[in-house]
PDB file of C-alpha atoms in Angstrom:
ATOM      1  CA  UNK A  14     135.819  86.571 119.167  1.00 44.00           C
ATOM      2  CA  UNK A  15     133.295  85.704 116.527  1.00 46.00           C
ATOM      3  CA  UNK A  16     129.764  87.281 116.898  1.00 47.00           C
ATOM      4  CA  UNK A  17     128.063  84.181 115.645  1.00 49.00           C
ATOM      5  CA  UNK A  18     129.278  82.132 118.559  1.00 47.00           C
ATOM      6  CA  UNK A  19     126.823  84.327 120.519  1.00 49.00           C
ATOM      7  CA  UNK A  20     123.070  82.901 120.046  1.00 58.00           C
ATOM      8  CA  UNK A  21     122.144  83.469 123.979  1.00 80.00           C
ATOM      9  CA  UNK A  22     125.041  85.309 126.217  1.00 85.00           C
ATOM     10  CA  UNK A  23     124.019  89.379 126.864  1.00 88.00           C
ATOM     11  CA  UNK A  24     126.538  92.096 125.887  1.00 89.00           C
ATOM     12  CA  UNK A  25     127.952  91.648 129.584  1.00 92.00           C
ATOM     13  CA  UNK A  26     128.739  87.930 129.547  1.00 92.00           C
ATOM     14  CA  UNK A  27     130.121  88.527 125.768  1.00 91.00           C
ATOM     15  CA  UNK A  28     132.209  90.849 127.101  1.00 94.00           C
ATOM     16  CA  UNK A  29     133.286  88.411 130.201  1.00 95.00           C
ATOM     17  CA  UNK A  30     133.995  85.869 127.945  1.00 95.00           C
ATOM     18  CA  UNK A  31     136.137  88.039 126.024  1.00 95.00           C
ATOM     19  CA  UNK A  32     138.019  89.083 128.274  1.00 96.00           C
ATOM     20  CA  UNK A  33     139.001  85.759 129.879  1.00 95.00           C
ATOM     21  CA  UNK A  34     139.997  84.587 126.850  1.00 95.00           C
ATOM     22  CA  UNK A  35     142.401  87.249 126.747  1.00 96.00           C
ATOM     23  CA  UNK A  36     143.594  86.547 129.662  1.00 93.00           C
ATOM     24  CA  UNK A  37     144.276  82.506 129.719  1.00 88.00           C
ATOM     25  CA  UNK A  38     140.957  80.913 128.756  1.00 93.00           C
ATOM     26  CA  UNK A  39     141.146  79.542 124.796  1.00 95.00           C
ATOM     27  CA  UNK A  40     137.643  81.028 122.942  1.00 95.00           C
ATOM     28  CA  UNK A  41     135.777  77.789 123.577  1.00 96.00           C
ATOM     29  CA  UNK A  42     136.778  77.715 127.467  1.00 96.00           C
ATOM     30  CA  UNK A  43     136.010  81.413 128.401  1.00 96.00           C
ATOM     31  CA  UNK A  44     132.079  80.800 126.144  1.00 95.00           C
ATOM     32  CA  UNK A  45     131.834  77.757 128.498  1.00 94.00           C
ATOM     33  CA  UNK A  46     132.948  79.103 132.081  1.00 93.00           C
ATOM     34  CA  UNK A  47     130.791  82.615 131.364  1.00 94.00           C
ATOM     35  CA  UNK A  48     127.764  80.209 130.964  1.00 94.00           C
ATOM     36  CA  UNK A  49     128.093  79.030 134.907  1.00 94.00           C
ATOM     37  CA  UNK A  50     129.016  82.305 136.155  1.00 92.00           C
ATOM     38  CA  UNK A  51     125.739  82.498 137.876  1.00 88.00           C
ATOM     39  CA  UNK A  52     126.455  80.028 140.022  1.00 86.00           C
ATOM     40  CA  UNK A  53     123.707  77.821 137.819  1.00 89.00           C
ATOM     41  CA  UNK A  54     124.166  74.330 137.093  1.00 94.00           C
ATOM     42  CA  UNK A  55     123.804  73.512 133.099  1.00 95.00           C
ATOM     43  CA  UNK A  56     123.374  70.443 130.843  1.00 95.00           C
ATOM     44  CA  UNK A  57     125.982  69.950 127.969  1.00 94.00           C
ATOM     45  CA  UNK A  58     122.680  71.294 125.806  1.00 93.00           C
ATOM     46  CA  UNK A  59     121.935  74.296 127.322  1.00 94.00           C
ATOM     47  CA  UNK A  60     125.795  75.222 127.212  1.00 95.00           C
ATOM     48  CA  UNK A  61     125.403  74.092 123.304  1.00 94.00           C
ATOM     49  CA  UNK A  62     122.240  76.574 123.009  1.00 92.00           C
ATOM     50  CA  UNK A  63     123.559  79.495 124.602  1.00 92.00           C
ATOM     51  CA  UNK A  64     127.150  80.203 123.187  1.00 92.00           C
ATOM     52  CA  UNK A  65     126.574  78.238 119.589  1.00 91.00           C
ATOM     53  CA  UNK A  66     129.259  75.745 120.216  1.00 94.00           C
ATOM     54  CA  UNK A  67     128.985  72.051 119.403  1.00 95.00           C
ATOM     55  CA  UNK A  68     128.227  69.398 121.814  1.00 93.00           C
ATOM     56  CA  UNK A  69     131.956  67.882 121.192  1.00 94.00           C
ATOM     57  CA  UNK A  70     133.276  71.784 121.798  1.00 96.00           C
ATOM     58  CA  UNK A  71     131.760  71.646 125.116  1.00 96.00           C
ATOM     59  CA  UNK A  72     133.179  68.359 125.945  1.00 95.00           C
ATOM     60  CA  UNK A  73     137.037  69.804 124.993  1.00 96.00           C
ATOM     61  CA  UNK A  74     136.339  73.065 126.492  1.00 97.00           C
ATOM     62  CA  UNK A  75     134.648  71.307 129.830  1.00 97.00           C
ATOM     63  CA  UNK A  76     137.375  68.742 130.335  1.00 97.00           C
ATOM     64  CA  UNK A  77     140.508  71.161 131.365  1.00 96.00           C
ATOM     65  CA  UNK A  78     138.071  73.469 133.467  1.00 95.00           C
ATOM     66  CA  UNK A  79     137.326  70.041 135.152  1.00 96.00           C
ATOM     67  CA  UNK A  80     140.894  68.643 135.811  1.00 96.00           C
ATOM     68  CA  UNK A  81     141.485  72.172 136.907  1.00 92.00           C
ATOM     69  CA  UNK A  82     139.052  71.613 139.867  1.00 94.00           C
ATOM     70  CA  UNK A  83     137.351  74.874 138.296  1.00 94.00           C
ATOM     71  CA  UNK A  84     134.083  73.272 137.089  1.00 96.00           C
ATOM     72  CA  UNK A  85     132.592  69.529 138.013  1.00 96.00           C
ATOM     73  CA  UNK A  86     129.841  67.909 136.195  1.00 96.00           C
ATOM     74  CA  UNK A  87     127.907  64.825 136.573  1.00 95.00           C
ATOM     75  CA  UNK A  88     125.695  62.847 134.615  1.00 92.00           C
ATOM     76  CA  UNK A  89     121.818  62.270 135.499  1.00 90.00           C
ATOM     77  CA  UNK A  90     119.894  60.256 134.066  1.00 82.00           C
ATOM     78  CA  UNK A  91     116.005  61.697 133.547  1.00 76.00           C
ATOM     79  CA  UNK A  92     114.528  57.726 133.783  1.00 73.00           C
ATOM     80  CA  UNK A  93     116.129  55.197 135.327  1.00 73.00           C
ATOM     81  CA  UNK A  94     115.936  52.407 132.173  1.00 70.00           C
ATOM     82  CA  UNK A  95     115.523  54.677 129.347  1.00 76.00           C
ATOM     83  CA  UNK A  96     118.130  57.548 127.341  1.00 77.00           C
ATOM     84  CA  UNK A  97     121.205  58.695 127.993  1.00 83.00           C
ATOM     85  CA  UNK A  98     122.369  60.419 131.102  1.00 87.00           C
ATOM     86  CA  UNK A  99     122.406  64.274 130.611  1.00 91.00           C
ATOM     87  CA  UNK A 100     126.038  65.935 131.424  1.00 94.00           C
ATOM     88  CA  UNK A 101     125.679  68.705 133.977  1.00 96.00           C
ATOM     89  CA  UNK A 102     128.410  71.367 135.069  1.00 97.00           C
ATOM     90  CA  UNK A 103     128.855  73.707 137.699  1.00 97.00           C
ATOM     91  CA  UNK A 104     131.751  75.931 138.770  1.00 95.00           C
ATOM     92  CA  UNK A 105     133.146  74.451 141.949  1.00 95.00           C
ATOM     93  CA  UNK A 106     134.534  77.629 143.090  1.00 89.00           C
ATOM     94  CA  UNK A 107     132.816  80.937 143.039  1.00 90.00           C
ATOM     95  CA  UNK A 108     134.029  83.107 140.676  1.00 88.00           C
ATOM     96  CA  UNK A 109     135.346  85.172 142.842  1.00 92.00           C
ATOM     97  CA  UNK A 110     137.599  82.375 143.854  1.00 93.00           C
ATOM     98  CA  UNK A 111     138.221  81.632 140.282  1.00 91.00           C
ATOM     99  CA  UNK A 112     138.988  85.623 139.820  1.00 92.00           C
ATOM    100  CA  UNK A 113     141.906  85.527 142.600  1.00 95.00           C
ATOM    101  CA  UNK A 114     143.418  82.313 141.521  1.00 93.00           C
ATOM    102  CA  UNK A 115     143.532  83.993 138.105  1.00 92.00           C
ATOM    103  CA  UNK A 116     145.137  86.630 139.015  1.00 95.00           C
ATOM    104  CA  UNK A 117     147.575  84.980 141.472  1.00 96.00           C
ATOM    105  CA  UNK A 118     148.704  83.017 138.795  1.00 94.00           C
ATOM    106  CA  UNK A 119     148.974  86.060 135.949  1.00 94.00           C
ATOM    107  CA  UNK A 120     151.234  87.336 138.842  1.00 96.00           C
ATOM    108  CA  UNK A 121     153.269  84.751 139.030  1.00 96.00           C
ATOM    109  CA  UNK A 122     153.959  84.630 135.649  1.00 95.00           C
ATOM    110  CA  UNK A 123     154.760  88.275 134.809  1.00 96.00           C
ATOM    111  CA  UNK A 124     156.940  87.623 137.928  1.00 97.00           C
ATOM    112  CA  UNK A 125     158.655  84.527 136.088  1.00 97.00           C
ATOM    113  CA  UNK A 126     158.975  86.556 133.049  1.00 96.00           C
ATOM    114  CA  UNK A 127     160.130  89.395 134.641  1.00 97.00           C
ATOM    115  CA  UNK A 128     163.214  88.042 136.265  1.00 97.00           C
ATOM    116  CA  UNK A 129     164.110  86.153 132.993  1.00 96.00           C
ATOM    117  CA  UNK A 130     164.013  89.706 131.289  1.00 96.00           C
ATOM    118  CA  UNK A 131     166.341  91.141 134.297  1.00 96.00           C
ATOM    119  CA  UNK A 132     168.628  87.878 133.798  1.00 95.00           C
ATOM    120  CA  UNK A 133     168.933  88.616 130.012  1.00 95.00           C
ATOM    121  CA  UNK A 134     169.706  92.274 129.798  1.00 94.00           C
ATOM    122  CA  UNK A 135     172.711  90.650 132.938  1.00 94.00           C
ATOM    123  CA  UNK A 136     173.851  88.702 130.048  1.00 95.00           C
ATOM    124  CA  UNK A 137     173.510  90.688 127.264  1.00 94.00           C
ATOM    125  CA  UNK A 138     174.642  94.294 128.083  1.00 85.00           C
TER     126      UNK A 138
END
């Protein structure tokens, strides 16, 4: 992971976010989710300010964190006939629940990939 993508996040969350993106999470999608691990709910900005990614990296990372029911956001506007709405996000589960479904799935698939393996040295030797 690139140091310079780091402006705000600790030593602790740099690490988090390294390590989910070894795990599943692409680089811009584990800077995002270790943002909300706090249980805090975040503009678009603030996201921007504290990992050095660009509003339109947020948006891509945001979007399959969202269809995974991981993270929702909502827009709010600060007056109601002037600006644009600020985009907020918020992990819907804890991450505690997000941990276990993680690791469910990594399960599943060393599973899957361990039978294929078994299958293939049936075939092959």
């Amino acid at each position: 992971m690139n140091d310079a993508a780091f402006i705000q996040l600790d030593s602790s969350k740099r690490e988090i976010a390294g390590l989910l993106q070894n795990l599943s999470l692409s680089r811009i999608e584990a800077l995002a989710m270790t943002c909300l691990i706090d249980g805090d709910s975040l503009t678009s900005s603030q996201i921007e300010n504290l990992t050095g990614l660009r509003q339109p990296e947020v948006s891509v990372a945001m979007k399959p964190l969202c269809e995974k029911g991981i993270v929702e956001s909502w827009d709010q506007k600060l007056s109601k006939d002037r600006g644009r709405p600020r985009r907020y996000y918020k992990l819907k589960l804890t991450f505690d629940t997000f941990m276990r479904n993680l690791e469910n799935d990594i399960s599943a698939e060393i599973e899957c990939k361990s039978q294929a393996l078994n299958r293939l040295k049936q075939i092959c030797i």
